[in-house]
XYZ file of C-alpha atoms in Angstrom:
431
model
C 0.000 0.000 0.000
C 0.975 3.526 -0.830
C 2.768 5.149 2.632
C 0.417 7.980 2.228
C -2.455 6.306 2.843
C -1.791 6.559 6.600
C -0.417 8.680 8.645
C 0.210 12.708 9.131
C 1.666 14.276 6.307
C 4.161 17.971 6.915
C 5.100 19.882 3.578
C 8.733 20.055 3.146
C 9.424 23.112 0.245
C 13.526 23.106 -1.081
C 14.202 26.704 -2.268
C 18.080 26.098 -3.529
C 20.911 28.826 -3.225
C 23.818 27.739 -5.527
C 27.076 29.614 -5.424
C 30.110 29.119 -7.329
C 32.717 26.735 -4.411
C 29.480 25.415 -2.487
C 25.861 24.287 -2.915
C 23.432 24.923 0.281
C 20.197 23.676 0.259
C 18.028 25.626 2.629
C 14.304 23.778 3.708
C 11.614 24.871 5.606
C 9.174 22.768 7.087
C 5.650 23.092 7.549
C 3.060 21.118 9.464
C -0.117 19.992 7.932
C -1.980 23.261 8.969
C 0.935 25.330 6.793
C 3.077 26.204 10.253
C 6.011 26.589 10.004
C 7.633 23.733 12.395
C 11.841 23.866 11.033
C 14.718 26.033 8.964
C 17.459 23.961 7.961
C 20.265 24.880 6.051
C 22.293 21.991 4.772
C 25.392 20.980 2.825
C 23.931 20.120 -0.526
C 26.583 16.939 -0.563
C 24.221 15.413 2.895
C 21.244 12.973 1.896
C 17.742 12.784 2.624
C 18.544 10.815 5.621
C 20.305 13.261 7.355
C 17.322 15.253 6.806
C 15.362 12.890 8.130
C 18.039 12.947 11.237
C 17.220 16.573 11.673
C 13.592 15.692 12.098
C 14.079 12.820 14.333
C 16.046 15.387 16.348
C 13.559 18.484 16.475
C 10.655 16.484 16.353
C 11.253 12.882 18.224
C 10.197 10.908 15.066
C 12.153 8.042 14.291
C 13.946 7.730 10.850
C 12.341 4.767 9.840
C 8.570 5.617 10.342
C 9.593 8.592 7.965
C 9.059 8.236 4.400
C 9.758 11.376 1.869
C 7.601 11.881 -1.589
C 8.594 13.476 -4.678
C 4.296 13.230 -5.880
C 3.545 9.702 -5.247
C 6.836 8.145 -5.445
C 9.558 7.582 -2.245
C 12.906 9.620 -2.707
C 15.577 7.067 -1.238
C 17.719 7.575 2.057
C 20.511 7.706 0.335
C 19.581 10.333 -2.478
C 21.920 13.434 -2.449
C 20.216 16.972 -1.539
C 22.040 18.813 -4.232
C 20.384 16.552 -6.627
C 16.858 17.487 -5.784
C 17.124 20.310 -7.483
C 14.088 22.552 -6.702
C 11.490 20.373 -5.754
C 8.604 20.247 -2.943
C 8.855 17.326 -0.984
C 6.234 15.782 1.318
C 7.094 14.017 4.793
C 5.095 11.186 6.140
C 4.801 9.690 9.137
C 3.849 5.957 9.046
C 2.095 4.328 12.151
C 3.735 1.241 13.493
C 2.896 -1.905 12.086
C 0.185 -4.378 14.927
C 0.419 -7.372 13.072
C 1.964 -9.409 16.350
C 3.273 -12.600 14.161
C 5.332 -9.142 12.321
C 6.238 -8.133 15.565
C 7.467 -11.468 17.040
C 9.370 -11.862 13.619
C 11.774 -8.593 14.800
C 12.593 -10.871 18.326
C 13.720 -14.080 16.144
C 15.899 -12.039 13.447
C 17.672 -9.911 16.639
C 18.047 -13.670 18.206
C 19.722 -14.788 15.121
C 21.805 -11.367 14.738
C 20.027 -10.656 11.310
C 20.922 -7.332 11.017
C 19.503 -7.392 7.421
C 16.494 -8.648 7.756
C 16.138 -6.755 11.086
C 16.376 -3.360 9.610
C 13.830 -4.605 6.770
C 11.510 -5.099 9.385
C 12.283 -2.083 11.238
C 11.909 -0.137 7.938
C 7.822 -1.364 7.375
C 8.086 0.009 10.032
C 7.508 -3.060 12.916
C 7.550 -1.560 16.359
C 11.481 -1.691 17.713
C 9.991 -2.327 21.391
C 8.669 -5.570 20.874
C 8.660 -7.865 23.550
C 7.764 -11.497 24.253
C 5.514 -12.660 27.100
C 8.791 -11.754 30.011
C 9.147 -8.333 28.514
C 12.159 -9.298 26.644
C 12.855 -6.390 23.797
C 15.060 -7.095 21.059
C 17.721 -4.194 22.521
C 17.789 -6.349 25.464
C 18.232 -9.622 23.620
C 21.127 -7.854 21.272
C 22.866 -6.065 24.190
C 22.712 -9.276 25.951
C 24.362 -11.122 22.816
C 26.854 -8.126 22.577
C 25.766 -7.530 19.139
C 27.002 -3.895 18.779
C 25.309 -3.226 14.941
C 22.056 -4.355 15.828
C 21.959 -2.344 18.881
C 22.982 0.348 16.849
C 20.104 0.092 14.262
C 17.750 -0.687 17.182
C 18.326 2.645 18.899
C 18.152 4.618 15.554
C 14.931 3.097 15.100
C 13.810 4.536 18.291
C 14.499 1.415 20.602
C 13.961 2.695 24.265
C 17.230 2.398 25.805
C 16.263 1.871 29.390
C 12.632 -0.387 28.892
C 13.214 -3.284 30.935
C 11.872 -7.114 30.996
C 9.254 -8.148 33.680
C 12.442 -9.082 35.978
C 13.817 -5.424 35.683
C 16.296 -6.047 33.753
C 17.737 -3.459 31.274
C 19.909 -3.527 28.027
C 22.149 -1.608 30.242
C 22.434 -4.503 32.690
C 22.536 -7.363 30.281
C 25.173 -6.125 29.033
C 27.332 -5.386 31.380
C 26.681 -8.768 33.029
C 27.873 -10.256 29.986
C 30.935 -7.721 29.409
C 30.368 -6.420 26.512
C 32.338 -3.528 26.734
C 31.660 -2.074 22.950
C 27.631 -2.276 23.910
C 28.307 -0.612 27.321
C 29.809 2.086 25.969
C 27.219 2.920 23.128
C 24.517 2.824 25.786
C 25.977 4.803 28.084
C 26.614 7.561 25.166
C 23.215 7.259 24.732
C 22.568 8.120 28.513
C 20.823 4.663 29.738
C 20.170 5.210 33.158
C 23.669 3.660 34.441
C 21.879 3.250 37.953
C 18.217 1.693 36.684
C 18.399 -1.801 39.137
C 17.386 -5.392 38.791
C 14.360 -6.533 40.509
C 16.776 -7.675 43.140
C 18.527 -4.187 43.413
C 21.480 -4.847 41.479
C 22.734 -2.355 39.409
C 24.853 -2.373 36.122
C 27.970 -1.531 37.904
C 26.948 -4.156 40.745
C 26.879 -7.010 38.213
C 29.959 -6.200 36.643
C 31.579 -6.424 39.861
C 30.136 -9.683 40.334
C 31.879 -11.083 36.793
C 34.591 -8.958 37.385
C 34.133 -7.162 34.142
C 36.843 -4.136 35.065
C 36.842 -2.185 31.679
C 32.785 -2.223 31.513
C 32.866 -1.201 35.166
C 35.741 1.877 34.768
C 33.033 2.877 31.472
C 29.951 2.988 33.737
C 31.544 4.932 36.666
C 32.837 7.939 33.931
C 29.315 8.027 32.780
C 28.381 8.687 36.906
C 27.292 5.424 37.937
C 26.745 5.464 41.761
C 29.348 3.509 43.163
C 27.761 3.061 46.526
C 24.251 1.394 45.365
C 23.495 -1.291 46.950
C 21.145 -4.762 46.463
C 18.047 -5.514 48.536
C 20.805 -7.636 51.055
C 22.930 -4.105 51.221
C 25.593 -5.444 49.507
C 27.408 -2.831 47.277
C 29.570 -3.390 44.030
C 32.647 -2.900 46.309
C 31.657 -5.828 48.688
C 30.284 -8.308 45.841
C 34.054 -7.841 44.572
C 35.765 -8.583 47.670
C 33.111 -11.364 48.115
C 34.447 -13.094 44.577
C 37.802 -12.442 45.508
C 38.123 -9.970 42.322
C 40.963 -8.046 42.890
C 41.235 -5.763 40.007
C 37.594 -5.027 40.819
C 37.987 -4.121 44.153
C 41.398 -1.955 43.218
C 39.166 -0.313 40.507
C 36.022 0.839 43.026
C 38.931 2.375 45.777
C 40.246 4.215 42.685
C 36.956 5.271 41.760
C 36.200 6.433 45.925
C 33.977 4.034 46.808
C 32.830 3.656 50.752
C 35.430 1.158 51.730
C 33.475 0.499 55.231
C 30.034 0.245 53.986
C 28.226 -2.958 55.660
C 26.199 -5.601 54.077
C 22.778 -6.237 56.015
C 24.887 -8.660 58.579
C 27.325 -5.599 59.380
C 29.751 -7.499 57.218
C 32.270 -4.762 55.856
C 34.243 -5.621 51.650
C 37.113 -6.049 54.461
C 35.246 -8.823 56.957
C 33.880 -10.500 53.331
C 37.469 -10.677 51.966
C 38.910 -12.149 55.399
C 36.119 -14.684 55.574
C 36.742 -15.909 52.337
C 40.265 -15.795 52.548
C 40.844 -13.382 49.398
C 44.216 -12.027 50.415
C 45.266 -10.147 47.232
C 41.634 -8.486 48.075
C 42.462 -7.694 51.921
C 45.684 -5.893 50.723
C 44.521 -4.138 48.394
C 41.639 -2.733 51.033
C 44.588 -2.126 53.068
C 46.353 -0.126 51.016
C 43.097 1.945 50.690
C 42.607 2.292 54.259
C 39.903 0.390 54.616
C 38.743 -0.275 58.732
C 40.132 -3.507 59.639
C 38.210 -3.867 62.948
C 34.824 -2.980 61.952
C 32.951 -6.081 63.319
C 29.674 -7.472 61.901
C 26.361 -7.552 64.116
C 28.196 -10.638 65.969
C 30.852 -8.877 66.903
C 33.547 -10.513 65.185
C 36.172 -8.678 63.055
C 37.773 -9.284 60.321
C 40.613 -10.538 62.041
C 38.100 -13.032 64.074
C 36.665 -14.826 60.828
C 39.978 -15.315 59.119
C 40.954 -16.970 62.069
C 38.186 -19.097 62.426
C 38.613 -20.518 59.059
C 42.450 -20.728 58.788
C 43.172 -18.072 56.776
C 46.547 -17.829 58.185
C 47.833 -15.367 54.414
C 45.418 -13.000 55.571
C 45.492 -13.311 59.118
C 49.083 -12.207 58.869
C 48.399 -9.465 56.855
C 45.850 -8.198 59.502
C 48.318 -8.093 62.064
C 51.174 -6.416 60.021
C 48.491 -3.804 58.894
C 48.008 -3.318 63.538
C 44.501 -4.813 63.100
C 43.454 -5.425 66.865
C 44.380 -8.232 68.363
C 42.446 -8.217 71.835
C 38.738 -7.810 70.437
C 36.166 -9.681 71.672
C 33.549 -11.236 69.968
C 30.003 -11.054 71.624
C 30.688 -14.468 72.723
C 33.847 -12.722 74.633
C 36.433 -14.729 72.066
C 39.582 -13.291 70.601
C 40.964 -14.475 67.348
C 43.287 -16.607 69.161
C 40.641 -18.097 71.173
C 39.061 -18.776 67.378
C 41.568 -20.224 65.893
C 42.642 -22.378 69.107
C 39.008 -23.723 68.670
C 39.382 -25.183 65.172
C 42.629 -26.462 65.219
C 44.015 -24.058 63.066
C 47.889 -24.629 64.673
C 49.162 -21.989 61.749
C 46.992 -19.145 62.649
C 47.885 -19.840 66.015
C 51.156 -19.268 65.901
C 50.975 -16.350 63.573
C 49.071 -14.167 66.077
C 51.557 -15.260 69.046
C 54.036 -14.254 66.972
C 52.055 -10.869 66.891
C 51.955 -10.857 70.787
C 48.524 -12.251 70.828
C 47.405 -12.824 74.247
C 47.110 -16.001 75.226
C 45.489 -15.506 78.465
C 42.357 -13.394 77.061
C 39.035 -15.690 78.665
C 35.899 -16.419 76.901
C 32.970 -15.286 78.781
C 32.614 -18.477 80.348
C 36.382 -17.995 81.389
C 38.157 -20.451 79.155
C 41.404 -19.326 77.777
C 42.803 -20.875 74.040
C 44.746 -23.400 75.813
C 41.348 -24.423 77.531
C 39.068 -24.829 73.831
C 42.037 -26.494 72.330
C 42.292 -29.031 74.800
C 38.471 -29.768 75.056
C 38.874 -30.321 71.225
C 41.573 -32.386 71.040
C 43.676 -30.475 68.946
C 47.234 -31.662 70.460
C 49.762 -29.252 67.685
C 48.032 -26.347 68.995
C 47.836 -27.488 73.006
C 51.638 -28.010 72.664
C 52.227 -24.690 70.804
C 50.568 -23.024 73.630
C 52.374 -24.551 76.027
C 55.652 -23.770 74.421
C 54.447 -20.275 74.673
C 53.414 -19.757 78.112
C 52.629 -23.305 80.868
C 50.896 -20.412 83.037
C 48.128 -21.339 81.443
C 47.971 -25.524 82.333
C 46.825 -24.214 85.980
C 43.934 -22.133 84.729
C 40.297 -22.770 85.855
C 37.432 -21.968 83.819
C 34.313 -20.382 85.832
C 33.100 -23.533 86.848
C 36.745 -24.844 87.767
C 37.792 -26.596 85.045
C 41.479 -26.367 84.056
C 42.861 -27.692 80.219
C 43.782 -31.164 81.710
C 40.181 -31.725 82.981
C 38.254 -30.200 79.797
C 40.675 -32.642 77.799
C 39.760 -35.683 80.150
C 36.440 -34.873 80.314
C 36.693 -35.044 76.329
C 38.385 -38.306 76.172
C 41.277 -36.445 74.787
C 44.049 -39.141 75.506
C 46.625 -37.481 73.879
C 46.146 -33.948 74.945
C 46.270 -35.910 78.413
C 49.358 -37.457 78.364
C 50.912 -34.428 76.790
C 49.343 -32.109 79.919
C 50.651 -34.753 82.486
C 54.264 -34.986 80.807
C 54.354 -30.956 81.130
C 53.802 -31.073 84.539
C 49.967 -30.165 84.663
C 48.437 -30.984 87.861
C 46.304 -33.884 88.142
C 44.212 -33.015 91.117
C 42.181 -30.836 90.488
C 38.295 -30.841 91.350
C 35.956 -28.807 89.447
C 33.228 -26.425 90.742
């Protein structure tokens, strides 16, 4: 059918001024009603697509639901202004297509990276928003695919750059979770909304973090994203890189000022998350930014507690070289020698006595680490302490139980023998 049949229709006259070194072509452009709506003035050697661009721009029309006549016939995108000679053109404006099995047929050619047969759709002209039943667009689908032409032709066909699926996700976000760095970059050009979140809170910069994906993530903070945005749980892109251990991340988001100290929903700090997980190239690098290192969780324990606690004996030296605290107590009253005495962890151990640990700081039910070592069993560590310090042996808990007893009590045969060869004292009665 003949474009004219549908649609509003704006006069476009071409008076032409031709001097001797240039050609200008100056247009004015009227609406329907004869009102005067635009003055160009254009090189002559531009094409009618680039005045087509100009109305796009004034006038938020998409290029391809613009068609220009000569009469009854199309002038082509591509045809040079100078040629036109002077002619009156009319402009108009084609409704979007609602045939849906058209519509759906844009989704399976941006699946399949047609960029051909995508722009012949876009061009009858099928609506560039399409979505299946989960809200899926085909700017998502191609930004997810990292399919930087057929975002391209998308967004000149007047793709929305920030509609998201049903799950909140954007183009924005899908690509950035995937890294594609050359996708990234046109959308955030195109001003996306570098902060619009996933239904779970996470933003573009926040999954990046998550895969690591430093050169999408250094693009996204120069176009402003907020580095301090955090999920529903409160953790920010800063903590989800110290969580994964992602170094380069992490470096990037102290670069980029990011709050070093700023606590998931448990009170766990990047720094407590690092330690936990025993991501030491992570710890120094929070270090080196001056991140807290004895900012506990809502427990109480510090960074310096959970490395402890699981062994971490890289990190826990690093703690201690950086003057992390040694003599904080948990709420459960335990130090980070009392911790690591606990599991067994005979490395750790010796680490923070070589830091001048205490070894004499009590639980809150008055145990000591030579006390929770013995009741475990863990003999390396029960001899380690006693090579340390034997004024410990004698030491009664608040119900009067000293190591030898807890370790009897246990069935601890070995941490027995050892206590008795030491010199602990065997007669002791508890309570």
């Amino acid at each position: 059918s003949s474009p004219s049949a549908c649609g509003s229709q704006v006069s476009i006259g071409f008076p032409v001024s031709i001097m001797r070194d240039a050609v200008e072509v100056r247009l004015l452009v009227y609406s329907i009603a004869g009102e005067r709506i635009m003055k160009l003035s254009l090189a002559a050697s531009l094409v009618l697509k680039d005045v087509k661009q100009c109305v796009e721009d004034e006038r938020s029309i998409p290029i391809f639901r613009q068609r220009m006549l000569m009469g009854h016939e199309e002038i082509a995108d591509a045809e040079v202004l100078g040629n036109l000679s002077n002619l009156a053109l009319t402009l108009v404006v084609l409704p979007y297509c609602e045939d849906v099995a058209v519509n759906n047929e844009l989704l399976v050619a941006t699946l399949a990276d047609n960029v051909v047969t995508a722009e012949a759709l876009l061009r009858v002209p099928v609506f560039p928003d399409s979505c299946d039943e989960d809200g899926t667009t085909p700017l998502i689908i191609a930004s997810r695919r990292g399919s930087l032409p057929m975002a391209q032709l998308l967004l000149e066909a007047g793709a929305q750059k920030d509609l998201a699926r049903a799950d909140g996700t954007t183009p924005l976000l899908a690509a950035s979770h995937q890294g594609h760095l050359d996708v990234v970059r046109l959308l955030s050009e195109t001003l996306a909304d570098v902060n619009a979140a996933h239904q779970t809170g996470a933003t573009p910069l926040y999954i990046a973090a998550l895969e690591a994906h430093v050169d999408v993530m250094r693009v996204l903070c120069e176009a402003a994203a907020n580095v301090d945005l955090a999920c529903h749980t409160g953790a920010t892109p800063l903590f989800i890189a110290a969580a994964r251990g992602h170094r380069e991340a992490a470096k990037m988001l102290c670069e980029a000022k990011a709050d070093l100290d700023r606590p998931h929903q448990t009170g766990a700090t990047p720094m407590y998350i690092a330690s936990a997980d025993g991501h030491a190239e992570v710890v120094t690098c929070l270090c080196d930014a001056s991140a807290n290192l004895d900012k506990s969780n809502l427990t109480g324990a510090t960074p310096l507690h959970i490395a402890a606690q699981h062994g971490h004996d890289e990190v826990v030296r690093l703690l201690c070289a950086s003057a992390a605290r040694l003599e904080v107590h948990s709420r459960n009253a335990a130090t980070a020698l009392y911790l690591a005495s606990q599991q067994g962890h005979v490395h750790v151990v010796q680490s923070l006595c070589e830091a001048r640990a205490s070894t004499c700081s009590a639980s809150e039910t008055g145990a000591v680490p030579l006390h929770i070592a013995a009741a475990n069993g863990h003999l390396d560590v029960v001899q380690f302490l006693c090579s340390v310090s034997r004024e410990e042996m004698e030491r009664r808990t608040q119900t009067g139980r000293t190591p030898l007893f807890v370790a009897s009590e246990s069935g601890h045969c070995d941490v027995v023998r050892f206590l008795c060869e030491v010199g602990a004292c065997t007669d002791v009665v508890s309570g």
